[in-house]
Structure formats: C-alpha cells, structure tokens
Tab-separated table of C-alpha atoms and ligand atoms in Angstrom:
chain	number	residue	atom	x	y	z
A	26	MET	CA	89.413	67.460	94.784
A	27	ALA	CA	86.879	68.706	92.232
A	28	LYS	CA	87.679	72.126	90.854
A	29	LEU	CA	85.399	74.952	91.918
A	30	TRP	CA	85.434	76.059	88.273
A	31	GLY	CA	85.221	72.551	86.782
A	32	GLY	CA	81.762	72.763	85.165
A	33	ARG	CA	82.821	73.170	81.553
A	34	PHE	CA	85.772	70.789	81.812
A	35	SER	CA	85.608	67.104	81.028
A	36	LYS	CA	89.161	66.136	81.978
A	37	ASN	CA	91.170	66.367	85.149
A	38	THR	CA	93.886	68.967	85.227
A	39	ASN	CA	97.334	67.710	84.363
A	40	GLU	CA	99.386	67.304	87.549
A	41	LEU	CA	102.179	69.546	86.323
A	42	VAL	CA	99.639	72.209	85.440
A	43	ASP	CA	98.214	72.022	88.946
A	44	ALA	CA	101.669	72.405	90.424
A	45	PHE	CA	102.653	75.227	88.089
A	46	ASN	CA	99.391	77.100	88.449
A	47	ALA	CA	99.099	76.855	92.217
A	48	SER	CA	99.987	79.708	94.521
A	49	ILE	CA	98.897	78.080	97.764
A	50	SER	CA	102.473	77.394	98.896
A	51	PHE	CA	103.048	81.131	99.241
A	52	ASP	CA	99.620	82.803	99.331
A	53	LYS	CA	98.525	80.821	102.357
A	54	ARG	CA	100.018	83.637	104.378
A	55	LEU	CA	96.973	85.665	103.262
A	56	TYR	CA	94.558	83.400	105.154
A	57	HIS	CA	93.675	85.983	107.773
A	58	GLU	CA	92.924	88.671	105.208
A	59	ASP	CA	90.994	86.229	103.032
A	60	ILE	CA	88.748	85.201	105.906
A	61	ARG	CA	88.262	88.750	107.110
A	62	GLY	CA	87.374	89.891	103.605
A	63	SER	CA	84.955	86.999	103.094
A	64	MET	CA	83.182	87.758	106.366
A	65	ALA	CA	82.708	91.379	105.360
A	66	HIS	CA	81.477	90.279	101.928
A	67	ALA	CA	78.988	87.799	103.431
A	68	ARG	CA	77.627	90.377	105.868
A	69	MET	CA	77.199	92.882	103.062
A	70	LEU	CA	75.437	90.317	100.842
A	71	ALA	CA	72.945	89.657	103.648
A	72	GLN	CA	72.497	93.349	104.404
A	73	CYS	CA	71.664	93.982	100.767
A	74	GLY	CA	69.235	91.060	100.677
A	75	ILE	CA	71.360	89.066	98.243
A	76	ILE	CA	71.757	86.099	100.602
A	77	SER	CA	69.783	85.312	103.756
A	78	LYS	CA	70.848	86.413	107.224
A	79	GLN	CA	71.048	82.735	108.252
A	80	ASP	CA	73.398	81.955	105.381
A	81	ALA	CA	75.589	84.892	106.310
A	82	GLN	CA	75.695	83.748	109.916
A	83	ALA	CA	76.594	80.206	108.861
A	84	ILE	CA	79.341	81.567	106.600
A	85	VAL	CA	80.820	83.750	109.338
A	86	LYS	CA	80.715	80.929	111.860
A	87	GLY	CA	82.193	78.481	109.393
A	88	LEU	CA	84.999	80.905	108.552
A	89	GLN	CA	85.724	81.408	112.242
A	90	GLY	CA	86.163	77.663	112.587
A	91	ILE	CA	88.493	77.549	109.579
A	92	LEU	CA	90.534	80.419	111.024
A	93	LYS	CA	90.940	78.500	114.259
A	94	ASP	CA	91.989	75.359	112.403
A	95	ILE	CA	94.558	77.195	110.308
A	96	GLU	CA	96.016	78.869	113.366
A	97	ALA	CA	96.178	75.553	115.176
A	98	GLY	CA	97.987	74.022	112.191
A	99	LYS	CA	95.041	71.727	111.536
A	100	PHE	CA	94.177	72.855	108.016
A	101	ASP	CA	95.324	70.835	105.022
A	102	PHE	CA	96.268	73.158	102.194
A	103	ALA	CA	95.595	71.415	98.882
A	104	THR	CA	97.643	72.212	95.795
A	105	ASP	CA	94.891	71.139	93.428
A	106	LEU	CA	92.694	73.827	94.998
A	107	GLU	CA	95.266	76.264	93.651
A	108	ASP	CA	95.203	79.161	96.066
A	109	ILE	CA	94.175	80.314	99.504
A	110	HIS	CA	90.826	81.618	98.230
A	111	MET	CA	89.643	78.309	96.822
A	112	ASN	CA	91.151	76.289	99.653
A	113	ILE	CA	89.115	78.202	102.186
A	114	GLU	CA	85.945	78.377	100.111
A	115	ALA	CA	86.005	74.636	99.321
A	116	ARG	CA	86.534	73.764	102.967
A	117	LEU	CA	83.739	76.113	103.991
A	118	THR	CA	81.263	74.523	101.612
A	119	GLU	CA	82.353	71.090	102.756
A	120	ARG	CA	81.476	72.160	106.277
A	121	ILE	CA	78.315	74.205	105.881
A	122	GLY	CA	76.928	73.137	102.529
A	123	ASP	CA	74.923	75.501	100.278
A	124	ALA	CA	75.482	78.595	102.389
A	125	GLY	CA	79.215	78.188	101.700
A	126	ALA	CA	78.509	77.859	97.988
A	127	ARG	CA	76.672	81.211	98.098
A	128	LEU	CA	79.675	83.136	99.455
A	129	HIS	CA	81.151	83.779	96.029
A	130	THR	CA	77.993	85.546	94.793
A	131	ALA	CA	78.883	88.941	93.245
A	132	ARG	CA	82.578	88.281	93.720
A	133	SER	CA	85.471	87.007	91.642
A	134	ARG	CA	88.865	85.833	92.765
A	135	ASN	CA	90.190	88.831	90.878
A	136	ASP	CA	88.693	91.349	93.267
A	137	GLN	CA	89.061	88.936	96.180
A	138	VAL	CA	92.820	88.563	95.786
A	139	ALA	CA	93.127	92.305	95.290
A	140	LEU	CA	91.239	92.885	98.536
A	141	ASP	CA	93.412	90.398	100.423
A	142	MET	CA	96.585	92.002	99.145
A	143	HIS	CA	95.428	95.491	100.078
A	144	LEU	CA	94.587	94.347	103.608
A	145	TYR	CA	97.885	92.516	103.848
A	146	VAL	CA	99.992	95.429	102.651
A	147	LYS	CA	98.278	97.735	105.141
A	148	ARG	CA	99.103	95.344	107.975
A	149	GLU	CA	102.687	95.035	106.830
A	150	VAL	CA	103.077	98.793	106.478
A	151	VAL	CA	102.258	99.031	110.174
A	152	GLU	CA	104.584	96.202	111.174
A	153	VAL	CA	107.465	97.557	109.119
A	154	ALA	CA	106.829	101.063	110.459
A	155	GLU	CA	107.147	99.732	114.019
A	156	LEU	CA	110.525	98.187	113.202
A	157	LEU	CA	111.679	101.256	111.318
A	158	LEU	CA	110.862	103.433	114.292
A	159	LYS	CA	112.799	101.123	116.567
A	160	PHE	CA	115.776	101.349	114.254
A	161	GLU	CA	115.591	105.144	114.070
A	162	GLN	CA	115.386	105.195	117.850
A	163	ALA	CA	118.526	103.051	118.067
A	164	LEU	CA	120.354	105.413	115.725
A	165	LEU	CA	119.389	108.400	117.840
A	166	THR	CA	120.418	106.662	121.067
A	167	VAL	CA	123.885	105.824	119.776
A	168	ALA	CA	124.243	109.237	118.122
A	169	LYS	CA	123.359	110.960	121.385
A	170	ALA	CA	126.101	109.091	123.205
A	171	HIS	CA	128.684	110.365	120.703
A	172	THR	CA	128.176	114.089	120.309
A	173	LYS	CA	131.809	114.571	121.388
A	174	THR	CA	133.297	111.582	119.572
A	175	LEU	CA	135.533	112.943	116.843
A	176	MET	CA	136.191	111.043	113.669
A	177	PRO	CA	137.276	111.841	110.143
A	178	GLY	CA	134.513	112.380	107.638
A	179	TYR	CA	135.290	110.900	104.238
A	180	THR	CA	134.814	111.795	100.625
A	181	HIS	CA	136.123	109.372	97.985
A	182	LEU	CA	136.840	107.191	101.028
A	183	GLN	CA	139.735	109.582	101.756
A	184	ARG	CA	139.804	111.495	105.011
A	185	ALA	CA	138.166	114.836	104.325
A	186	GLN	CA	137.173	116.913	107.340
A	187	PRO	CA	136.700	116.235	111.051
A	188	ILE	CA	133.165	115.403	112.100
A	189	THR	CA	131.586	113.613	115.029
A	190	PHE	CA	130.295	110.065	115.091
A	191	CYS	CA	126.996	111.612	116.121
A	192	HIS	CA	126.886	113.620	112.912
A	193	HIS	CA	127.624	110.567	110.822
A	194	LEU	CA	124.835	108.557	112.454
A	195	LEU	CA	122.441	111.459	112.141
A	196	ALA	CA	122.970	111.353	108.387
A	197	TYR	CA	121.526	107.836	108.439
A	198	PHE	CA	118.748	108.934	110.736
A	199	ASN	CA	117.773	111.507	108.120
A	200	MET	CA	117.673	108.895	105.375
A	201	LEU	CA	115.608	106.584	107.524
A	202	GLN	CA	113.105	109.234	108.432
A	203	ARG	CA	112.567	109.838	104.723
A	204	ASP	CA	112.032	106.099	104.367
A	205	PHE	CA	109.373	106.347	107.032
A	206	ARG	CA	107.645	109.069	105.042
A	207	ARG	CA	107.790	106.930	101.933
A	208	LEU	CA	106.299	104.041	103.887
A	209	LEU	CA	103.398	106.208	105.014
A	210	SER	CA	102.664	107.030	101.408
A	211	VAL	CA	102.532	103.310	100.599
A	212	TRP	CA	99.609	103.176	102.988
A	213	ASP	CA	97.605	105.640	100.923
A	214	GLY	CA	97.885	103.487	97.816
A	215	ALA	CA	96.902	100.366	99.751
A	216	ASP	CA	94.015	102.020	101.560
A	217	MET	CA	91.656	101.564	98.593
A	218	MET	CA	88.934	98.931	98.525
A	219	PRO	CA	88.685	96.837	95.325
A	220	LEU	CA	85.962	94.287	96.245
A	221	GLY	CA	82.803	94.543	94.191
A	222	ALA	CA	84.772	95.079	91.005
A	223	GLY	CA	84.020	91.426	90.296
A	224	ALA	CA	86.111	89.793	87.629
A	225	ILE	CA	86.345	93.038	85.637
A	226	ALA	CA	82.972	94.720	85.229
A	227	GLY	CA	81.299	94.855	88.614
A	228	THR	CA	78.140	92.853	89.232
A	229	THR	CA	74.451	92.780	88.471
A	230	PHE	CA	73.623	92.320	92.159
A	231	PRO	CA	72.723	95.354	94.290
A	232	ILE	CA	75.906	95.232	96.401
A	233	ASP	CA	77.125	97.970	98.718
A	234	ARG	CA	80.863	98.380	98.242
A	235	PHE	CA	80.945	101.236	100.713
A	236	GLN	CA	79.675	99.026	103.491
A	237	VAL	CA	82.511	96.582	102.881
A	238	ALA	CA	84.972	99.470	102.839
A	239	LYS	CA	83.549	100.751	106.112
A	240	GLU	CA	83.708	97.397	107.845
A	241	LEU	CA	87.279	96.858	106.712
A	242	ASN	CA	88.408	100.429	107.479
A	243	PHE	CA	89.243	101.486	103.940
A	244	ALA	CA	89.387	105.200	103.214
A	245	VAL	CA	88.445	104.913	99.550
A	246	VAL	CA	86.542	102.569	97.220
A	247	TYR	CA	88.137	102.061	93.797
A	248	PRO	CA	86.019	104.176	91.489
A	249	ASN	CA	86.659	101.996	88.437
A	250	SER	CA	86.174	98.225	88.411
A	251	MET	CA	88.828	97.539	85.782
A	252	ASP	CA	91.457	99.557	87.601
A	253	ALA	CA	90.461	97.872	90.859
A	254	VAL	CA	91.365	94.377	89.684
A	255	SER	CA	94.495	95.274	87.776
A	256	ASP	CA	96.104	97.917	89.977
A	257	ARG	CA	99.363	96.811	91.579
A	258	ASP	CA	100.767	100.316	92.115
A	259	TYR	CA	100.627	99.941	95.879
A	260	ILE	CA	102.825	96.855	95.582
A	261	LEU	CA	105.283	98.783	93.434
A	262	ASP	CA	105.204	101.518	96.061
A	263	PHE	CA	106.059	99.050	98.778
A	264	LEU	CA	108.855	97.547	96.702
A	265	ASN	CA	110.205	100.977	95.870
A	266	PHE	CA	110.169	101.893	99.542
A	267	SER	CA	111.908	98.584	100.331
A	268	ALA	CA	114.559	99.023	97.660
A	269	THR	CA	115.410	102.524	98.866
A	270	LEU	CA	115.460	101.472	102.510
A	271	MET	CA	117.711	98.500	101.714
A	272	MET	CA	119.993	100.785	99.716
A	273	HIS	CA	120.381	102.954	102.823
A	274	LEU	CA	120.989	99.943	105.036
A	275	SER	CA	123.440	98.584	102.502
A	276	ARG	CA	125.476	101.785	102.507
A	277	PHE	CA	125.482	101.678	106.272
A	278	SER	CA	126.499	98.017	106.144
A	279	GLU	CA	129.458	98.831	103.954
A	280	GLU	CA	130.609	101.330	106.565
A	281	MET	CA	130.046	98.866	109.390
A	282	CYS	CA	132.249	96.372	107.552
A	283	LEU	CA	134.950	98.972	106.973
A	284	TRP	CA	134.782	100.306	110.512
A	285	SER	CA	135.054	96.868	112.066
A	286	SER	CA	138.135	95.981	109.990
A	287	THR	CA	141.526	96.077	111.705
A	288	GLU	CA	142.530	98.825	109.286
A	289	PHE	CA	139.839	101.169	110.608
A	290	GLY	CA	139.163	99.653	114.017
A	291	PHE	CA	136.441	102.243	114.705
A	292	ILE	CA	133.892	99.769	116.071
A	293	GLU	CA	133.733	96.291	117.469
A	294	LEU	CA	130.547	94.306	117.080
A	295	ASP	CA	129.169	92.524	120.095
A	296	ASP	CA	129.975	88.812	120.098
A	297	ALA	CA	126.257	88.060	119.832
A	298	PHE	CA	126.091	89.990	116.541
A	299	ALA	CA	129.211	88.678	114.810
A	300	THR	CA	130.327	85.295	113.549
A	301	GLY	CA	133.545	83.311	113.428
A	302	SER	CA	135.390	81.360	110.816
A	303	SER	CA	135.438	77.573	110.602
A	304	MET	CA	139.137	77.647	109.780
A	305	MET	CA	140.687	80.867	111.071
A	306	PRO	CA	140.402	81.009	114.861
A	307	GLN	CA	141.081	84.734	115.069
A	308	LYS	CA	138.198	85.830	112.851
A	309	LYS	CA	135.241	87.936	113.956
A	310	ASN	CA	133.150	88.671	110.906
A	311	PRO	CA	130.408	91.265	110.373
A	312	ASP	CA	128.115	88.744	108.656
A	313	ILE	CA	124.926	90.601	109.499
A	314	ALA	CA	126.065	93.786	107.804
A	315	GLU	CA	127.348	91.794	104.846
A	316	LEU	CA	124.087	89.887	104.529
A	317	VAL	CA	121.998	93.040	104.642
A	318	ARG	CA	124.237	94.462	101.922
A	319	GLY	CA	123.921	91.199	100.008
A	320	LYS	CA	120.157	90.933	100.338
A	321	THR	CA	119.693	94.423	98.933
A	322	GLY	CA	120.173	92.984	95.461
A	323	ARG	CA	117.220	90.652	95.668
A	324	VAL	CA	114.934	93.417	96.882
A	325	TYR	CA	115.979	95.552	93.901
A	326	GLY	CA	115.255	92.473	91.795
A	327	HIS	CA	111.723	92.190	93.156
A	328	LEU	CA	111.013	95.816	92.229
A	329	LEU	CA	112.299	95.332	88.707
A	330	ALA	CA	110.472	92.006	88.361
A	331	MET	CA	107.164	93.606	89.336
A	332	LEU	CA	107.670	96.536	86.975
A	333	THR	CA	108.460	94.070	84.212
A	334	THR	CA	105.438	91.905	84.990
A	335	LEU	CA	103.176	94.909	84.679
A	336	LYS	CA	104.797	96.326	81.589
A	337	GLY	CA	102.784	95.422	78.532
A	338	LEU	CA	100.067	93.663	80.532
A	339	PRO	CA	96.668	94.242	78.954
A	340	LEU	CA	93.757	95.111	81.213
A	341	THR	CA	92.577	93.604	83.398
A	342	TYR	CA	93.467	90.529	85.426
A	343	ASN	CA	95.989	88.212	83.845
A	344	LYS	CA	97.548	85.283	85.617
A	345	ASP	CA	100.881	87.096	85.390
A	346	LEU	CA	99.589	89.121	88.311
A	347	GLN	CA	99.963	86.133	90.597
A	348	GLU	CA	103.666	86.956	90.317
A	349	ASP	CA	103.039	89.997	92.505
A	350	LYS	CA	103.246	87.891	95.648
A	351	GLU	CA	106.519	86.057	96.134
A	352	GLY	CA	108.681	89.105	95.477
A	353	LEU	CA	106.607	91.283	97.765
A	354	PHE	CA	106.550	88.681	100.522
A	355	ASP	CA	110.282	88.190	100.274
A	356	ALA	CA	110.905	91.943	100.282
A	357	ILE	CA	108.757	92.297	103.390
A	358	ASP	CA	110.531	89.448	105.173
A	359	THR	CA	113.939	90.787	104.196
A	360	VAL	CA	113.203	94.346	105.259
A	361	LYS	CA	111.712	93.273	108.589
A	362	PHE	CA	114.564	90.929	109.411
A	363	SER	CA	117.198	93.470	108.421
A	364	LEU	CA	115.657	96.244	110.502
A	365	ALA	CA	115.161	94.072	113.565
A	366	VAL	CA	118.646	92.618	113.644
A	367	TYR	CA	120.313	95.920	112.770
A	368	ALA	CA	118.774	97.899	115.603
A	369	ASP	CA	120.180	95.530	118.218
A	370	MET	CA	123.510	95.213	116.478
A	371	LEU	CA	123.893	99.004	116.652
A	372	THR	CA	123.061	99.471	120.286
A	373	THR	CA	125.349	96.618	121.395
A	374	MET	CA	128.473	97.496	119.388
A	375	THR	CA	131.513	99.069	121.028
A	376	VAL	CA	132.666	102.367	119.580
A	377	ASN	CA	136.434	102.769	119.760
A	378	VAL	CA	136.427	106.440	120.577
A	379	ASP	CA	140.222	106.635	120.970
A	380	ARG	CA	140.871	104.995	117.655
A	381	MET	CA	138.534	107.428	115.910
A	382	ALA	CA	140.183	110.355	117.685
A	383	ALA	CA	143.635	109.110	116.694
A	384	ALA	CA	142.514	108.919	113.075
A	385	VAL	CA	141.356	112.485	113.138
A	386	HIS	CA	144.438	113.808	114.916
A	387	GLN	CA	146.951	112.036	112.748
A	388	ASP	CA	145.917	113.214	109.338
A	389	PHE	CA	145.301	116.220	107.178
A	390	SER	CA	141.548	116.529	107.581
A	391	ASN	CA	142.121	119.918	109.226
A	392	ALA	CA	143.612	121.399	106.054
A	393	THR	CA	140.406	123.181	105.048
A	394	ASP	CA	140.360	124.860	108.437
A	395	LEU	CA	143.857	126.147	107.878
A	396	ALA	CA	142.793	127.606	104.544
A	397	ASP	CA	139.772	129.189	106.260
A	398	TYR	CA	142.212	130.622	108.819
A	399	LEU	CA	144.101	132.417	106.061
A	400	VAL	CA	140.827	133.613	104.540
A	401	ARG	CA	139.985	135.194	107.893
A	402	LYS	CA	143.330	137.015	107.698
A	403	GLY	CA	142.255	138.470	104.354
A	404	LEU	CA	143.603	136.049	101.748
A	405	PRO	CA	141.155	135.080	98.950
A	406	PHE	CA	140.070	131.452	99.371
A	407	ARG	CA	141.628	130.170	96.143
A	408	GLN	CA	145.029	131.559	97.184
A	409	ALA	CA	144.612	130.241	100.720
A	410	HIS	CA	143.810	126.803	99.243
A	411	ALA	CA	147.027	126.897	97.210
A	412	VAL	CA	149.159	127.997	100.173
A	413	VAL	CA	147.815	125.229	102.419
A	414	GLY	CA	148.243	122.732	99.597
A	415	LYS	CA	151.930	123.637	99.564
A	416	CYS	CA	152.088	123.320	103.377
A	417	VAL	CA	150.556	119.839	103.122
A	418	ALA	CA	153.021	118.747	100.447
A	419	TYR	CA	155.871	120.083	102.594
A	420	ALA	CA	154.587	118.323	105.728
A	421	ILE	CA	154.237	115.008	103.885
A	422	LYS	CA	157.804	115.322	102.672
A	423	LYS	CA	158.996	115.988	106.223
A	424	HIS	CA	156.873	113.115	107.623
A	425	LYS	CA	154.866	115.546	109.704
A	426	PHE	CA	151.234	116.526	110.164
A	427	LEU	CA	150.094	120.144	110.020
A	428	VAL	CA	150.143	120.470	113.836
A	429	ASP	CA	153.810	119.418	113.902
A	430	MET	CA	155.074	122.238	111.699
A	431	THR	CA	156.704	125.200	113.428
A	432	LEU	CA	155.563	128.757	112.939
A	433	ALA	CA	158.846	129.477	111.160
A	434	GLU	CA	158.095	126.723	108.683
A	435	TYR	CA	154.598	128.097	108.099
A	436	ARG	CA	155.947	131.603	107.562
A	437	LYS	CA	157.886	130.352	104.553
A	438	PHE	CA	154.517	129.820	102.865
A	439	SER	CA	152.696	132.943	104.036
A	440	PRO	CA	153.416	135.877	106.340
A	441	LEU	CA	149.783	135.731	107.454
A	442	PHE	CA	150.423	132.688	109.638
A	443	ALA	CA	150.631	133.535	113.335
A	444	LYS	CA	150.731	131.677	116.645
A	445	ASP	CA	146.966	131.273	116.780
A	446	LEU	CA	147.078	128.867	113.843
A	447	LEU	CA	147.438	125.947	116.250
A	448	THR	CA	143.962	126.604	117.618
A	449	ALA	CA	142.586	126.529	114.100
A	450	LEU	CA	144.172	123.140	113.549
A	451	ALA	CA	142.762	121.377	116.608
A	452	PRO	CA	140.133	118.883	115.387
A	453	GLU	CA	137.868	119.814	118.335
A	454	HIS	CA	137.975	123.371	117.074
A	455	CYS	CA	137.452	122.353	113.468
A	456	VAL	CA	134.224	120.609	114.475
A	457	ALA	CA	133.053	123.230	116.958
A	458	ALA	CA	133.517	125.983	114.369
A	459	ARG	CA	131.244	124.285	111.823
A	460	ILE	CA	128.182	125.993	113.106
A	461	SER	CA	126.421	126.336	109.767
A	462	TYR	CA	122.887	124.927	109.747
A	463	GLY	CA	123.041	121.152	109.414
A	464	GLY	CA	126.751	121.048	110.258
A	465	PRO	CA	128.602	118.875	112.788
A	466	ALA	CA	129.232	121.501	115.496
A	467	PHE	CA	128.293	120.174	118.913
A	468	ALA	CA	125.566	122.761	119.273
A	469	GLU	CA	124.212	121.961	115.816
A	470	ASN	CA	124.192	118.226	116.515
A	471	LYS	CA	122.309	118.876	119.720
A	472	LYS	CA	119.645	120.705	117.723
A	473	GLN	CA	119.526	117.879	115.190
A	474	LEU	CA	119.145	115.344	117.979
A	475	ALA	CA	116.317	117.323	119.540
A	476	ASN	CA	114.651	117.620	116.165
A	477	GLY	CA	115.129	113.908	115.618
A	478	LYS	CA	113.303	113.225	118.842
A	479	LYS	CA	110.431	115.412	117.661
A	480	ILE	CA	110.340	113.566	114.353
A	481	LEU	CA	110.160	110.250	116.207
A	482	THR	CA	107.252	111.496	118.309
A	483	ALA	CA	105.381	112.621	115.204
A	484	GLN	CA	106.124	109.316	113.519
A	485	SER	CA	104.831	107.299	116.476
A	486	GLN	CA	101.655	109.363	116.391
A	487	ALA	CA	101.240	108.708	112.677
A	488	LEU	CA	101.848	105.024	113.347
A	489	ALA	CA	99.254	104.928	116.139
A	490	GLN	CA	96.715	106.401	113.729
A	491	LEU	CA	97.449	103.722	111.166
A	492	GLN	CA	97.190	101.010	113.810
A	493	GLU	CA	93.691	102.223	114.509
A	494	ARG	CA	92.791	102.117	110.830
A	495	LEU	CA	93.877	98.526	110.257
B	515	LIG	N1	95.949	82.977	92.864
B	515	LIG	C1	95.508	84.051	92.042
B	515	LIG	C2	96.459	85.236	92.149
B	515	LIG	O1	97.215	85.244	93.047
B	515	LIG	C3	94.153	84.504	92.471
B	515	LIG	C4	93.347	85.148	91.400
B	515	LIG	C5	93.040	84.184	90.367
B	515	LIG	N2	92.112	84.696	89.397
B	515	LIG	C6	91.903	84.044	88.238
B	515	LIG	N3	91.039	84.558	87.454
B	515	LIG	N4	92.606	82.993	87.926
B	515	LIG	O2	96.471	86.109	91.354
C-alpha cells in the first residue's frame, strides 16, 4: 500500500526496512485508544472550525465502523502501513475519502502515539488495581483464618522467634498495599494530555487542547509541546511499580516453594494450582510460584531497557521511543497474570497447621523469651543473653529443647530461674506477649487485620474514582 508519507520518496521501501520499522504486530493492542483519540481530535477540529461538521461526523462514523471490524476480527493489519495509527487512518480514508484525509490536520503521530499510550496506561492502571485489590483481599482472608496458627519466624532462614502465619501474611499485605499506592501515583503521570503538541512545536491551527482533554477525561494538558511528545516518565513509573510488585511476589514465591517442600511441609498447594513431573510420579511442583519468581527478571529488564532507551536521547521524538511498547505490554501482561493466578492459589492451598506448630515447639525460637524472662528478674539483657546462650548450648549437647530442661539444670546457669520459666517458654505465650505495636500478638494482629480491611475499603474507593475518570 502507498505510504501516507510517501510524497517525497521515489522508491518503494525495502521489505526488510518495512518489517524492521513496523510496530503494528504489537501496537495493534492500542486500537481502542487510537480510535477514541481520533474521534476526540475530529470533534475538536470541527468545533474550532478547522474541518467541517460533516467531515467530523463522517470521520466519527467511519471510525466506529473500523472499531466494529477490528473487534469482529475483520480488520487486516498491514505491516507496510507500519503502525496502528496509519493502519486505521489509511483504512478510514479508503472508506470515507477526503474527510478521512483531513483527520490528521494539526496532529502528528508523535502526539498521537503519546495520547494513545497515556489512555492505555490509565486503563491498565485500573485493571491492574482491580487485580491487586483482589490479591490483597485474598491475603487478608487467609491471614484472618490463621490468627492462632503458630509458626517460626525466620532470619537468615534460621528459626528466629515464634510468630503466627497471620503475621507473616500481613507482612505481604503491607508490601502490597504500598504497591497499590505506587500504582495510584502512576495514574497521575499518565493523566496528562499530550495531543496538540504536534510533531514537536504545536500547530498553526486554532486548536483547543483543553476540549480534547475534557472529552477524554484528562486532568492536565501538557504545558510544553516538546515535553509532551518525548515524555515517557509515566511508562517508567509503571515499570518501576511493576518491578517492585514482582519483587514482592517473587519473595513470596520463594517462601511458597520452601513451604511446600517436604522439608518444611507448611503448605500444600491445591491440585489445580500445582503441576506434576513427566518422569517422577510422586512429584507435585509449585510451578506457578517458580514462574512468578522467574518472570520477575524480565520485568526488571523492561525497566532497565526503558531507562537505557531514554538515556542520552535528544529531544524530542526519536524512533527509539517506539521501544517503549513491548516491554511495557509484557510487564502489564506478566503482572496481571501473576496477580490473578496467585490470588486463587493462595485461597485454595492447605495450611498444615500442625506441622507449623511442631516446628515452633521443637526448636529454640523461644530463646529470646527466656532471656527476656531473666531481664524481668533484674538481670541486664546482655548478661541474660549470655546465660541463655549457655543454656542453649547445654540443651543441644543433651539433645533437648529448652522446655525439656529441668529447673535444677537451669539453676546451674542462674539462680534467677524459677518454676514460672515454663510459661515463658510456651510458644503461645511468646507470641501473645509480643504486644508491641506492629507485633504478632493475637490482639495486635486483630488490629492489623481490621486496619487492613479499612485500607482495602479506601483503596476500592480510590479505584472507583479512577474508573469514573477513564
Ligand atoms: N509507531 C511509532 C511509535 O510507536 C509511532 C510514532 C511514529 N512517529 C514518527 N515520527 N515516526 O513510536
């Protein structure tokens, strides 16, 4: 097909150049935004007397027809028309003639693609926020069911202090709610309207950028035409949000893999959310968690790739900027898939409460509590730490845990030990006594759960507001 920009050219484009230059294979997913943006542009052009009302009507009607065709799978995307913008515009002109050829008045693909991407990112912010909320909800639901489920908390992957499974999951809830906040701030960067910046320096036509912004629900119009066509900060913001979210999910995935191993045995994934081995009949593998962990790398890669693309790029539009799409699209797909599958995997897994309890009863994670016990009897903490350290070494030698030692044995290490030390050692007590703000005590977890519910309500309200501003 003839190029829309072919006027000054006397040769056809080399086939390899067409293939290399084209973005249609991936930017066709912007068709809805492109059509919506073009309709708003056409209406504004007519309103400002730049094209006739009849032309604008023909354009809008023609675009509606193209939208229908694309959605029905009846649109042929042509590589030699390079991208979604020229595919749609060429088809429009084919259908409605001169009116179609007037659509691009006072517009460049540089501001057009920027507009499409802003609209697209806003839509995806909302869709990802919906999935994120669902995931946070799943975390809270499982956490709520386990306020009394004891387990060892770990540092250095060594058993450290008794906690509850609820507390552990709430830690992830807290990360995820920060991710939600970060996602909301992506919206602000995307909620800026670039159209009317033209190729770089605006236009000589008396356009009304604010009308376009109003029709498309944008809060702000880019105040500088050069910034408008070269800004990709909102894409970086989305990728940064995605990288951080995936990092959280990846940490969680690592724990899911550990917990579902025979060595830990803390959880068992539902059969519908695990996979088998083609050779080893006994295997039940946590592929989903592993894949989420694995896919984190490519999302990091997309962030770094975008930063690198932008680094050293002179103002304003350069074709390098076409590279903003595939990484973003892949990050969006990856994040959405990960969130969706994870939420259901969580709520369907079995938590082996007894196994967790056994782990916390048969170990030394109550040692800090024994030191605290001595501190309460008046011993300075450092000395208490040393005394309990000796008790632990003694117990290990005798193949015992701290609860198995007799009072007489304890007395050899300090005269401050008395009968009540057994209470101090009970994991239930260790958890219940950790009443400091943010700690794992049952009462504290209850407060955190209640607060979590409030956060979710506020987040759904924020989401509803965004949905209205799409
Ligand atoms: N496909 C291009 C992109 O994604 C659209 C903008 C092209 N602009 C240009 N002057 N070549 O960036």
